[in-house]
Short mmCIF file of C-alpha atoms and ligand atoms in Angstrom, two decimals:
data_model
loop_
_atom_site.label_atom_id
_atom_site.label_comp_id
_atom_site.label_asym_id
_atom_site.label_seq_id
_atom_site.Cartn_x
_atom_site.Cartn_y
_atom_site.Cartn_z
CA UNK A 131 118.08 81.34 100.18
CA UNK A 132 115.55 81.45 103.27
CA UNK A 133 113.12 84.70 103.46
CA UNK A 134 110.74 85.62 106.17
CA UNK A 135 107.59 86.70 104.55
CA UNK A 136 105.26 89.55 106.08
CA UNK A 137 102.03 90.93 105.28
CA UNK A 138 99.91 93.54 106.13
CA UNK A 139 101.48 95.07 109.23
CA UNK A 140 98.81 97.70 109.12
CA UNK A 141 100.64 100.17 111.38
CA UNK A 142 100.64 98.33 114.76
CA UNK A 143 104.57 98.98 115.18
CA UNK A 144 103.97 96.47 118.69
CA UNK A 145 102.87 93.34 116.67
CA UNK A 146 105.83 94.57 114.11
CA UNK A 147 108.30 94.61 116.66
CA UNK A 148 107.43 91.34 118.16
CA UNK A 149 107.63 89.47 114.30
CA UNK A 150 110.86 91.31 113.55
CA UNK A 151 112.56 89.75 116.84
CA UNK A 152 111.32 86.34 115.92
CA UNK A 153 112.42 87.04 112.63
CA UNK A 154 115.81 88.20 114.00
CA UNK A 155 116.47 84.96 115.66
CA UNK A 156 115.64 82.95 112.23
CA UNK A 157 118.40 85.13 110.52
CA UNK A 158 116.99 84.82 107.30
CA UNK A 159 118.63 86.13 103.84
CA UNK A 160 115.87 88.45 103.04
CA UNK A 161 112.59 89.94 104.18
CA UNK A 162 109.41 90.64 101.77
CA UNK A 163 106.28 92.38 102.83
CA UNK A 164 103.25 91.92 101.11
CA UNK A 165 102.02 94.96 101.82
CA UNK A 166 99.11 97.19 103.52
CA UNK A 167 102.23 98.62 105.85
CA UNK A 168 99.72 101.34 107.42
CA UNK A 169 96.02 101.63 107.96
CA UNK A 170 93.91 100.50 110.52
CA UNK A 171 96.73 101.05 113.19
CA UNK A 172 98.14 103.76 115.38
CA UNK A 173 102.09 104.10 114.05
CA UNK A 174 102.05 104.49 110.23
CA UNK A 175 106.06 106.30 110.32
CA UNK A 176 108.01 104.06 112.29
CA UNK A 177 106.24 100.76 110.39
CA UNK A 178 107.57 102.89 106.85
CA UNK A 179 110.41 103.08 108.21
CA UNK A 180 111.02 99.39 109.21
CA UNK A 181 110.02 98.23 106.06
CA UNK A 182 112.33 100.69 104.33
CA UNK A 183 115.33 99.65 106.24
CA UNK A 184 114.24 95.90 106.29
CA UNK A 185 112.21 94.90 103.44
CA UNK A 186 114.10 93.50 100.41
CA UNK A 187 111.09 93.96 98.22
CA UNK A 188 107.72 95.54 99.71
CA UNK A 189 104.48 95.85 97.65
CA UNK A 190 101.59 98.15 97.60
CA UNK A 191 98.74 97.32 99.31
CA UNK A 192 94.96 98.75 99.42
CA UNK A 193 95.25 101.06 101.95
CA UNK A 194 98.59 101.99 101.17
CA UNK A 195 96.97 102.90 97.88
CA UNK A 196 94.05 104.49 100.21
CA UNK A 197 96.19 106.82 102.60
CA UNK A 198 97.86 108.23 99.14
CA UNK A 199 94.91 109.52 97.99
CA UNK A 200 95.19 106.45 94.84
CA UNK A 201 92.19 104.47 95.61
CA UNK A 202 89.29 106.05 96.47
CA UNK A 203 88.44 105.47 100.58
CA UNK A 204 84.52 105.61 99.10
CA UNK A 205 85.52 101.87 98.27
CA UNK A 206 86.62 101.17 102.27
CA UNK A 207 84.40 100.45 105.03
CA UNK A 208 83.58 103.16 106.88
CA UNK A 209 86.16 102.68 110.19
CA UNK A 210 88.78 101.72 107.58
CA UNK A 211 87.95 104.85 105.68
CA UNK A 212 88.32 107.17 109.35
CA UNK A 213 91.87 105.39 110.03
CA UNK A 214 92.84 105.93 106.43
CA UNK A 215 92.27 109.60 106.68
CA UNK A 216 93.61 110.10 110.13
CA UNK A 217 96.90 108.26 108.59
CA UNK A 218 97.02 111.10 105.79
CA UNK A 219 96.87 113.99 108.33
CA UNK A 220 99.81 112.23 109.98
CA UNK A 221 102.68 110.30 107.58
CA UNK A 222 105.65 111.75 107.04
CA UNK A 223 106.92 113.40 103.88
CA UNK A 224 109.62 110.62 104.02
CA UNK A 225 106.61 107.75 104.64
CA UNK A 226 104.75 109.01 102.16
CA UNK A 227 107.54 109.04 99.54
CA UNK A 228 108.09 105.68 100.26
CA UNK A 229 104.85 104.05 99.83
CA UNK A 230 103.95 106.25 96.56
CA UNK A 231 106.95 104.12 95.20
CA UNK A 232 105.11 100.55 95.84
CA UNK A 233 103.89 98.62 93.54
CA UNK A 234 100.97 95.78 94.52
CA UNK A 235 102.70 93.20 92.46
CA UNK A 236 106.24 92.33 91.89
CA UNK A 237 109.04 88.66 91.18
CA UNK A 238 111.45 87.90 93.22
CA UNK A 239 113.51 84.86 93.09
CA UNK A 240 110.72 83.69 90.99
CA UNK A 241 108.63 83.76 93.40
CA UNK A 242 105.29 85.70 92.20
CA UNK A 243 104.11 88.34 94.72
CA UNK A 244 100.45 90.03 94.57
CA UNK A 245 98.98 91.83 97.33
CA UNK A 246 95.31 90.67 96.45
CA UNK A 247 95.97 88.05 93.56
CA UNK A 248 97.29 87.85 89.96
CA UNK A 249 93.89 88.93 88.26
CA UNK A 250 93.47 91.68 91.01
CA UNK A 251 96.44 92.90 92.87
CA UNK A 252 95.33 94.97 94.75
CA UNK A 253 91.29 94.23 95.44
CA UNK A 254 90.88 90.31 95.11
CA UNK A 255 90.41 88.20 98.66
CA UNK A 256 91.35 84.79 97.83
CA UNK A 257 89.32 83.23 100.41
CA UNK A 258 88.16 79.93 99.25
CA UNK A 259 89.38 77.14 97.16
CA UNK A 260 87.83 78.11 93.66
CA UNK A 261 89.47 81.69 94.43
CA UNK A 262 92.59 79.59 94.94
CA UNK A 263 92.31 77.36 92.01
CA UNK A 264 91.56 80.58 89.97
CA UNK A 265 94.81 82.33 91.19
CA UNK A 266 96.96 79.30 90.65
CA UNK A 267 95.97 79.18 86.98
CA UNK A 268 96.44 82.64 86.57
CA UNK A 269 100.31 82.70 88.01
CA UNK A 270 102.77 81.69 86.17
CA UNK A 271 105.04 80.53 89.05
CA UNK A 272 105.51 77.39 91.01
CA UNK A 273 105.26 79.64 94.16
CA UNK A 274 102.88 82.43 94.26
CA UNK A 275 102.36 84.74 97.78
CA UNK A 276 99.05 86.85 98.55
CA UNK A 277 98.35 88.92 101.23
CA UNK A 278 94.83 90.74 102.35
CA UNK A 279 92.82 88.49 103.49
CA UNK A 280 94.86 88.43 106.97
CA UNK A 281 94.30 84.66 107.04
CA UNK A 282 97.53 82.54 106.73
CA UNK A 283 97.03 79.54 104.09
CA UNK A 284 98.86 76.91 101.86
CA UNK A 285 97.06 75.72 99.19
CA UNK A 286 98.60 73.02 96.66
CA UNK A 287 97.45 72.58 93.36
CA UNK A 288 95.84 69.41 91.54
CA UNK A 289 94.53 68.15 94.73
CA UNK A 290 94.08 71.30 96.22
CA UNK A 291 95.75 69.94 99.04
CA UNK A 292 95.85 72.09 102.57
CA UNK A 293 94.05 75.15 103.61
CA UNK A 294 94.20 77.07 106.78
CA UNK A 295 98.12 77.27 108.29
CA UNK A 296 97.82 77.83 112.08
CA UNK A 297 101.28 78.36 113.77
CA UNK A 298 103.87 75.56 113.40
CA UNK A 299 102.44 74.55 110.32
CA UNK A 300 105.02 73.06 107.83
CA UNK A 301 105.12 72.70 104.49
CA UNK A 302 106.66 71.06 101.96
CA UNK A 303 106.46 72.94 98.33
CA UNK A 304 106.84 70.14 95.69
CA UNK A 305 104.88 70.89 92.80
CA UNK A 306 102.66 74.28 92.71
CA UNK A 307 101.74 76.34 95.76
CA UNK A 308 99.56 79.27 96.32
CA UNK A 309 100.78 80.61 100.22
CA UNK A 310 99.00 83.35 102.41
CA UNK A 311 101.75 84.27 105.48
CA UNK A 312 98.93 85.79 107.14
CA UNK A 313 98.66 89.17 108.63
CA UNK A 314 101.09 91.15 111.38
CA UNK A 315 99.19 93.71 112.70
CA UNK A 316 95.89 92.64 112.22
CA UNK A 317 95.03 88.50 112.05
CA UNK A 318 91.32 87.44 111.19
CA UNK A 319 91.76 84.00 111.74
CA UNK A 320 91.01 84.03 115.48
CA UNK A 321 94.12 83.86 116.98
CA UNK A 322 95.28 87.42 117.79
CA UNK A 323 98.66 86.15 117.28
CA UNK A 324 100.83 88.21 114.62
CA UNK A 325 102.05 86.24 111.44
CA UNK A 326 104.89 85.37 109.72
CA UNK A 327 106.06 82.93 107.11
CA UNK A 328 109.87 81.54 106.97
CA UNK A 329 110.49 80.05 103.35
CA UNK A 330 113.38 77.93 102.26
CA UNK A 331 113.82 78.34 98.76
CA UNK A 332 116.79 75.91 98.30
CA UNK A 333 114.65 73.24 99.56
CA UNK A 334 111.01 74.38 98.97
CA UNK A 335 110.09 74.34 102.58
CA UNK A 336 107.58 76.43 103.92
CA UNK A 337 106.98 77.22 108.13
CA UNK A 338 104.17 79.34 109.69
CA UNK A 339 105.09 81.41 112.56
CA UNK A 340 102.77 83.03 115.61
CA UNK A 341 104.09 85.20 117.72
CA UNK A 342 102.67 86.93 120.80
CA UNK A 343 102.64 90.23 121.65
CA UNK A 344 101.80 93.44 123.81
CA UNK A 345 97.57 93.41 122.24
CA UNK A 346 96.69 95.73 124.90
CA UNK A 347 99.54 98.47 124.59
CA UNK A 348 98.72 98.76 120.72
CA UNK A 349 94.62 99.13 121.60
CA UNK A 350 95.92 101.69 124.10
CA UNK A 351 97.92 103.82 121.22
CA UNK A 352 94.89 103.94 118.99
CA UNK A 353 92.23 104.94 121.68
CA UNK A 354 94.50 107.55 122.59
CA UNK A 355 94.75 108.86 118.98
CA UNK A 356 90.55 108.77 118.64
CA UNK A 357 90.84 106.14 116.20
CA UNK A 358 87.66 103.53 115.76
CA UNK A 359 87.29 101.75 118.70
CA UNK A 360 85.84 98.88 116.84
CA UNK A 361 89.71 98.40 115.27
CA UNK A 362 90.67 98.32 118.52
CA UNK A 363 88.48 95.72 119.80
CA UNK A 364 88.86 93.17 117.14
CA UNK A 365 92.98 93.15 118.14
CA UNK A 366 92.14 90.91 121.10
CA UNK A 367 89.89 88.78 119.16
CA UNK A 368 92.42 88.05 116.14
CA UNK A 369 88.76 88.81 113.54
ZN1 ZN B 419 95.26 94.43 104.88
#
């Protein structure tokens, strides 16, 4: 069983369309998303919509959570908060149906999935090696997947072993492994790149895919649409 994990495609349907050809070519068995589908970005529908068609098993992220009206946007920064409510004005009946039906953790394959992490599925950033120790020991799995921090990582346990997973990284899952794919839509790791992860579950191997694409077409869409130009800017920066 191979799967191409996504996360947090945050509505930039360009950087989406880029992953889903690589992903295309990799022919895998089954997509998962991580979630945070919309937010930030300019095309909230047609990213629903992907994921709806695509996704084998999609969870629910923060501002998924956000844009429904779930979480409270007083808990989001304040651009984050302006994108979320533009995204309200404009998802679809069909989009919002869809994401309402989310949940931010799920199993699949045995395979634990949180948005956040296991104590906090939908807030937590697991962003440094005690938050990674902490989210090991509270997963039950031998393979857990976060998303949200829009930085791709594999972390073994006991040693602690790895960290940071630029592209090309490879992996090989014996014993316990905590993995980050990374972010589509909206990478913080300084490489603008969007991110994917292709996992073979048959023999616990675990790749970390960049893929370029059009940065300046999707900071076009959202200046056109009045949305924070700061969310624009940090596109070509990959922060
Ligand atoms: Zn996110």
């Amino acid at each position: 069983m191979r799967v191409a994990v996504i996360s947090d495609i945050h509505a930039n349907l360009r950087a989406l369309e880029a992953v889903a050809d690589a992903i295309g070519q990799a022919e895998p068995d089954e997509i998962w998303c991580i979630g945070d589908v919309v937010g930030y970005g300019p095309q909230p529908n047609p990213c629903c919509e992907w994921s709806a068609d695509h996704a084998a098993v999609c969870l629910a992220g923060n501002h998924d959570l956000g844009v429904l009206g779930t979480l409270d946007l007083s808990l989001f920064s304040d651009d984050a908060a302006v994108a979320a409510r533009w995204t309200r004005e404009v998802l679809s009946e069909a989009a919002r149906g869809y994401l309402a039906a989310l949940q931010p953790s799920a199993t699949r394959d045995g395979v634990a999935l949180y948005h956040g992490s296991p104590r906090d599925p939908v807030w937590e950033y697991v962003l440094s090696y005690d938050a990674a120790r902490d989210a090991l020991h509270d997963s039950t799995a031998d393979l857990t997947i976060v998303g949200h921090s829009h930085v791709p990582f594999a972390i073994g346990e006991g040693e602690m072993v790895g960290g940071h997973a630029s592209d090309g990284t490879e992996v090989d899952l014996q014993g316990r492994w905590l993995l980050n794919p990374g972010s589509v839509g909206q990478p913080r790791d300084g490489d603008p790149a969007a991110a994917w992860l292709l996992l073979d579950l048959g023999s616990r191997h675990a790749t970390f895919h960049r893929v370029a694409y059009d940065v300046e077409r999707t900071q076009a869409e959202m200046r056109e649409l009045g949305l924070p130009d700061v969310l624009a800017e940090r596109l070509a920066h990959g922060v």
